[in-house]
PDB file of C-alpha atoms in Angstrom:
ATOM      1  CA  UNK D1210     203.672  75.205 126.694  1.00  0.00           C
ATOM      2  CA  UNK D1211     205.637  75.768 123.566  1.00  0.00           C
ATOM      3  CA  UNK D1212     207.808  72.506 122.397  1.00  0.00           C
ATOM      4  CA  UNK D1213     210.971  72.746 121.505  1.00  0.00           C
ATOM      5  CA  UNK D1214     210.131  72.428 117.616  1.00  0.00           C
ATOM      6  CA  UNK D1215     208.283  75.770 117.868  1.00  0.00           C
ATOM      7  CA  UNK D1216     211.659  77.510 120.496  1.00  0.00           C
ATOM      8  CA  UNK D1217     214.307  75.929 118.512  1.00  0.00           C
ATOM      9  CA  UNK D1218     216.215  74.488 121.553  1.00  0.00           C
ATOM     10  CA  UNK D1219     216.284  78.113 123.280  1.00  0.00           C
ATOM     11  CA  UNK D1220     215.255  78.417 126.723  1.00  0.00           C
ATOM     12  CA  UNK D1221     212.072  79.915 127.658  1.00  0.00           C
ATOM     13  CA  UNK D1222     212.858  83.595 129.322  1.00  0.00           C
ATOM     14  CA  UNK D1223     211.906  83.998 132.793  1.00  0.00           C
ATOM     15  CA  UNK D1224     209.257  86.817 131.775  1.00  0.00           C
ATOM     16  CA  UNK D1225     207.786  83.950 129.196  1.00  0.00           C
ATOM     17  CA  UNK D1226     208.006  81.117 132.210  1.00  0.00           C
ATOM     18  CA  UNK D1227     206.410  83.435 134.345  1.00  0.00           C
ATOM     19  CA  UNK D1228     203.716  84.117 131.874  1.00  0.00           C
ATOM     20  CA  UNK D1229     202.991  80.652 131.193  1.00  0.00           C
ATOM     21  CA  UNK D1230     202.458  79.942 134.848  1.00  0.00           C
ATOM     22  CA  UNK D1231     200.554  83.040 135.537  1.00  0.00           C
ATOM     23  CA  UNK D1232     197.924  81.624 132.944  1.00  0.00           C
ATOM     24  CA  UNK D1233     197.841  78.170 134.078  1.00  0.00           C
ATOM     25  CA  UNK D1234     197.389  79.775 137.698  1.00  0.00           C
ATOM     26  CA  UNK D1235     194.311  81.503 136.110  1.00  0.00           C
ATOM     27  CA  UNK D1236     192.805  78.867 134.318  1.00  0.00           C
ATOM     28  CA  UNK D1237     192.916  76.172 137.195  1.00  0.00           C
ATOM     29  CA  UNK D1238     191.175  79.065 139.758  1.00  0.00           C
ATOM     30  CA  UNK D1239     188.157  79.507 136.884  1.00  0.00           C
ATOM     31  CA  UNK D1240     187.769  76.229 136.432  1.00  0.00           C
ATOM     32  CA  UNK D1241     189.305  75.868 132.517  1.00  0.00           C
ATOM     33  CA  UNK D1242     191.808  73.628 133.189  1.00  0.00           C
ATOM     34  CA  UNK D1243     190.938  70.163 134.681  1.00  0.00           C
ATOM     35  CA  UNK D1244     194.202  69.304 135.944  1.00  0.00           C
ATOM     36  CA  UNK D1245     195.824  65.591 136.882  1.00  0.00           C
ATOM     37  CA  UNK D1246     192.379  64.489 137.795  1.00  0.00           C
ATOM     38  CA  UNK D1247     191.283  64.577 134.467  1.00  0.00           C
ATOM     39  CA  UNK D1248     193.940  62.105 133.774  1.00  0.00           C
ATOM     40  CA  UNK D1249     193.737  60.127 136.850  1.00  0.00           C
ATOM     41  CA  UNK D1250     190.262  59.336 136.445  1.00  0.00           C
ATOM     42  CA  UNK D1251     190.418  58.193 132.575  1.00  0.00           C
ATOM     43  CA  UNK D1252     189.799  54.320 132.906  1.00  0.00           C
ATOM     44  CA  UNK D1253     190.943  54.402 129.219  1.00  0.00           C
ATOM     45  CA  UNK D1254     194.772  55.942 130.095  1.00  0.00           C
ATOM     46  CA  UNK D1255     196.255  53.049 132.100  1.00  0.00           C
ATOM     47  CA  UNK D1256     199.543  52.759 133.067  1.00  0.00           C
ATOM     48  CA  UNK D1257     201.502  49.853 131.879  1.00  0.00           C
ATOM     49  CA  UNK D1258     201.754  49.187 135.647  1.00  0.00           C
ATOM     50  CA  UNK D1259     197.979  49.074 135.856  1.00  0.00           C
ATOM     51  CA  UNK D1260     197.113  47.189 132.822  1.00  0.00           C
ATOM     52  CA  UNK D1261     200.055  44.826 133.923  1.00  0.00           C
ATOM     53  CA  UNK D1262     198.645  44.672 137.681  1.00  0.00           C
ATOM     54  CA  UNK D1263     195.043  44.227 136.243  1.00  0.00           C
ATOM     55  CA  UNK D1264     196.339  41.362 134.458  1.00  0.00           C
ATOM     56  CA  UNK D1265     197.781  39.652 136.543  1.00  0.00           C
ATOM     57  CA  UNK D1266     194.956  39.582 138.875  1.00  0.00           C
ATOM     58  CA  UNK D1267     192.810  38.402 136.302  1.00  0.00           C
ATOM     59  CA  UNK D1268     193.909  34.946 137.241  1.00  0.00           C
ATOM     60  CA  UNK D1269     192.686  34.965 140.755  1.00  0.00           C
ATOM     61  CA  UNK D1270     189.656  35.453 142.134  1.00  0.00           C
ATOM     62  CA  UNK D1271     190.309  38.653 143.485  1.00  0.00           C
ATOM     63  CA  UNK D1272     187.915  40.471 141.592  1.00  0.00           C
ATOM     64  CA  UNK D1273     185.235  37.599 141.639  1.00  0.00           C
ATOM     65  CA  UNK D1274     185.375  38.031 145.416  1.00  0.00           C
ATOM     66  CA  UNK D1275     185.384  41.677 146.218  1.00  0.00           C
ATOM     67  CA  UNK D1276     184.518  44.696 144.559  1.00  0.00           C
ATOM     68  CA  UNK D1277     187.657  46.326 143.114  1.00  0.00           C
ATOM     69  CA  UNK D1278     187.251  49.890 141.351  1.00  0.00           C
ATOM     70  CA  UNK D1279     190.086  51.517 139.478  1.00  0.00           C
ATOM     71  CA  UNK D1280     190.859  54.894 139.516  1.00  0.00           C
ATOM     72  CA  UNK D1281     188.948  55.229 142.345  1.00  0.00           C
ATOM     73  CA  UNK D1282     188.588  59.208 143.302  1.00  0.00           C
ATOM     74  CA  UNK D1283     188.564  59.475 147.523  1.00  0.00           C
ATOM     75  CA  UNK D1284     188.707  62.933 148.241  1.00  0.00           C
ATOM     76  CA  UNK D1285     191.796  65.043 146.379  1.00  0.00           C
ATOM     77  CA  UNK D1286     193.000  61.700 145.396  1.00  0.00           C
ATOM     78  CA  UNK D1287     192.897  59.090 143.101  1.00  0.00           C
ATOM     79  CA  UNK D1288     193.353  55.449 144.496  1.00  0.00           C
ATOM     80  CA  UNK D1289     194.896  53.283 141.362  1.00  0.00           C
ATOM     81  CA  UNK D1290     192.854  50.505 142.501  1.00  0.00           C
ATOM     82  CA  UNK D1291     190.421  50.213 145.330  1.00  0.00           C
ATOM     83  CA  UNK D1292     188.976  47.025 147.393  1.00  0.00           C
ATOM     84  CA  UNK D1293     185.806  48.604 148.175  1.00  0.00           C
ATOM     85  CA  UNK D1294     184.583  45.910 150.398  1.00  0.00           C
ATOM     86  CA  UNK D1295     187.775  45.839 152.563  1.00  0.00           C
ATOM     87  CA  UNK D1296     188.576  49.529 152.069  1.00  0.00           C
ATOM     88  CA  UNK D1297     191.757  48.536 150.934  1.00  0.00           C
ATOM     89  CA  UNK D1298     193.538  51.156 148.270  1.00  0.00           C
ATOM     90  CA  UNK D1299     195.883  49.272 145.976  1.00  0.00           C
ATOM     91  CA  UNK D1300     198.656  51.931 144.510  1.00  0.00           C
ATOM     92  CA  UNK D1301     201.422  50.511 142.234  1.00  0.00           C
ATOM     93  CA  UNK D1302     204.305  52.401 142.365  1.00  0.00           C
ATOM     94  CA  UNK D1303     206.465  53.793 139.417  1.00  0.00           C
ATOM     95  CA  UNK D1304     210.019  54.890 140.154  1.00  0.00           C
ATOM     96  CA  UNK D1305     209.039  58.218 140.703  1.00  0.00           C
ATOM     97  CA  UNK D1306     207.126  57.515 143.914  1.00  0.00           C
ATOM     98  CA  UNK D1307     211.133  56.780 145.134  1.00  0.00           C
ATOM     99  CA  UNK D1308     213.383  59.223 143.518  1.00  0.00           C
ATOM    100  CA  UNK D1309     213.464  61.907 145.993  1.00  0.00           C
ATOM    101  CA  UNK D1310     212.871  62.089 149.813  1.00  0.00           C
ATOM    102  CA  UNK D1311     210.252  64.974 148.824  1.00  0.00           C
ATOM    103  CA  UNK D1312     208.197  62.374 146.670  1.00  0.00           C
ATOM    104  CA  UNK D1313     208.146  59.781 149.669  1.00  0.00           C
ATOM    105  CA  UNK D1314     207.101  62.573 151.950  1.00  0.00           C
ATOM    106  CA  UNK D1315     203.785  63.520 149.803  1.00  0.00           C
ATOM    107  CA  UNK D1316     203.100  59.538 149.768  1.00  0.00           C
ATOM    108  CA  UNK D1317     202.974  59.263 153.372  1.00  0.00           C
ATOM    109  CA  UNK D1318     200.819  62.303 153.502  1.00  0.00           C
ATOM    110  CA  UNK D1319     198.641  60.930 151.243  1.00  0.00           C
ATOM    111  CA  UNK D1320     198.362  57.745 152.959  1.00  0.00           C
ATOM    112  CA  UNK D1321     197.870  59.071 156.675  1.00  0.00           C
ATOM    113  CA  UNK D1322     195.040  60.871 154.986  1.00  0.00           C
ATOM    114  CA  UNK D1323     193.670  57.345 153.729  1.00  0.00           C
ATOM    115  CA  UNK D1324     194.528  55.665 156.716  1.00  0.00           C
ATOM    116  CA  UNK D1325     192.332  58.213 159.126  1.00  0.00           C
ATOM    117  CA  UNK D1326     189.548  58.113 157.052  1.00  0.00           C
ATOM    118  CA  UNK D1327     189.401  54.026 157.910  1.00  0.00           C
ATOM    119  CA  UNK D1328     191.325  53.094 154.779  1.00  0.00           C
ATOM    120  CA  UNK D1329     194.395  50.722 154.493  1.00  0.00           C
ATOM    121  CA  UNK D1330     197.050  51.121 152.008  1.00  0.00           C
ATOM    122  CA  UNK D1331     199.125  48.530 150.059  1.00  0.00           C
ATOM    123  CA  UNK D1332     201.796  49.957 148.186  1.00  0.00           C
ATOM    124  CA  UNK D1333     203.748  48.158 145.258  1.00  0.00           C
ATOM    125  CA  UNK D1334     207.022  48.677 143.694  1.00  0.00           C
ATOM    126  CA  UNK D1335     206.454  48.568 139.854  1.00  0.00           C
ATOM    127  CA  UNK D1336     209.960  47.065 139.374  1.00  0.00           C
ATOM    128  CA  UNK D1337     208.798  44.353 142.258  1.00  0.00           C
ATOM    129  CA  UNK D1338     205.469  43.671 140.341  1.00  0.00           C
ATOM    130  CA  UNK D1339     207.419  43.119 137.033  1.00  0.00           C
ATOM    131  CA  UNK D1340     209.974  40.865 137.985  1.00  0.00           C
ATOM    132  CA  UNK D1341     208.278  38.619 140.691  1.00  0.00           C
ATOM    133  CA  UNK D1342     204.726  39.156 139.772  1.00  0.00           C
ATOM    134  CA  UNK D1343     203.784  35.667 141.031  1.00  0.00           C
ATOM    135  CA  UNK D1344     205.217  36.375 144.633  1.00  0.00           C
ATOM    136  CA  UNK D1345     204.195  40.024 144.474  1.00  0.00           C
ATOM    137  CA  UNK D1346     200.436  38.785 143.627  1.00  0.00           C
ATOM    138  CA  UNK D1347     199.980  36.086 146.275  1.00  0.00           C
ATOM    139  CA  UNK D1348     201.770  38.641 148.904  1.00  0.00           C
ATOM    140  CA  UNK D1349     198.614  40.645 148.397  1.00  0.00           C
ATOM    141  CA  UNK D1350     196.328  37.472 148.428  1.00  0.00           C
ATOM    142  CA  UNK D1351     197.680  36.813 151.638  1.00  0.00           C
ATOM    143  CA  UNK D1352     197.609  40.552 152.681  1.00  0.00           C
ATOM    144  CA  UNK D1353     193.953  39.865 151.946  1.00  0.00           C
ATOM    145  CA  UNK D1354     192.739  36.861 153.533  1.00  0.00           C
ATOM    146  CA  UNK D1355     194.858  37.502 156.924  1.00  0.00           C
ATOM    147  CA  UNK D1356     193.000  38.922 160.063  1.00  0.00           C
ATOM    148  CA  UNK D1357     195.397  41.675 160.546  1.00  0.00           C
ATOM    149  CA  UNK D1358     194.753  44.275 157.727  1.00  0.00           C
ATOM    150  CA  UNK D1359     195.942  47.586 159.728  1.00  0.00           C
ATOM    151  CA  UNK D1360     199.055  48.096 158.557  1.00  0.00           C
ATOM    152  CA  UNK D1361     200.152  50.035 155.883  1.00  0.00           C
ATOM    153  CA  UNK D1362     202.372  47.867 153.110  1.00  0.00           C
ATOM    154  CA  UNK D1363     205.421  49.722 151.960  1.00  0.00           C
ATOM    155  CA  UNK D1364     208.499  48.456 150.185  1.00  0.00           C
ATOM    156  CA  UNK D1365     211.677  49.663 151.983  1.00  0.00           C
ATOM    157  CA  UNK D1366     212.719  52.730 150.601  1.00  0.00           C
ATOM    158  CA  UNK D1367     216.606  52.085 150.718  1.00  0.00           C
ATOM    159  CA  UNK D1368     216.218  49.465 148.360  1.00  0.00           C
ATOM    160  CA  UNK D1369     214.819  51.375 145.607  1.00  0.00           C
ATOM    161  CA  UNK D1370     215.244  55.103 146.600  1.00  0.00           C
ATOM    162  CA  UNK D1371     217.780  55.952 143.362  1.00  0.00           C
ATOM    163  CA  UNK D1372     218.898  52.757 143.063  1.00  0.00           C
ATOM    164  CA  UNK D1373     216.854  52.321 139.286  1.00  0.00           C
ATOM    165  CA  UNK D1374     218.566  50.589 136.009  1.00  0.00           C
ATOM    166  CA  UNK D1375     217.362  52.497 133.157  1.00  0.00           C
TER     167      UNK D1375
END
């Protein structure tokens, strides 16, 4: 895609935009271009939310206890983290996951298709993580250790769902 250095600030033309996609279209069917995967399975691109998560659970004994894998690919998708031993898939959650009722709707899908296959999933906010990372971390310590574990973990969606300070 041409940057805006290389346009000037004009808009691409529809025949151009339709171009561009026709190509990409083409080079994802024959196998040239390797698509969010590639990215989502890069140990060395972290988010700041993962590095931040993997911190903090540096200090418990989370990963001295079970087998945790990061970007851990299961199927189309990529789990941010995953509890191997508990089949628990760990996904911290940017503001994007909230933004749009469309968004939320591919989540869901995404986890019902974890959640058939005998996975649980244990979703956290980003903004939650950063400002009450102590609560946040022994939530999931306790998520952990209890005897229920078949529920999915969500934060509510009206409390974030355009709601973000930027």
């Amino acid at each position: 895609i041409l940057s805006n250095k290389y346009r000037k600030g004009k808009p691409l033309s529809a025949s151009t935009r339709k171009k561009l996609s026709d190509s990409l279209k083409l080079a994802h069917k024959e196998g040239h271009h390797p698509g969010w995967l590639s990215v989502n399975m890069d140990e060395n691109r972290r988010t700041f939310p993962e590095l931040f998560f993997v911190n903090a659970i540096s200090e418990t004994e989370l990963s001295k206890k079970y087998t945790i894998l990061e970007k851990f690919q299961f199927g189309k998708y990529v789990f941010d983290f995953a509890i191997v031993d508990l089949k628990i898939d760990i996904e911290i959650d940017g503001h994007h996951h909230f933004y749009d009722e469309y968004t939320v709707e591919k989540d869901k899908i995404r986890d019902k298709n974890s959640v058939d296959k005998g996975w649980k999933v244990y979703r956290i906010a980003w903004r939650k993580l950063r400002d009450e990372t102590t609560t946040v971390i022994q939530d999931l310590l306790d998520y952990i250790e209890s005897e229920d574990k078949s529920s999915i973990v969500r934060w509510e969606i009206k409390d974030i769902l355009l709601n973000i300070p930027y």
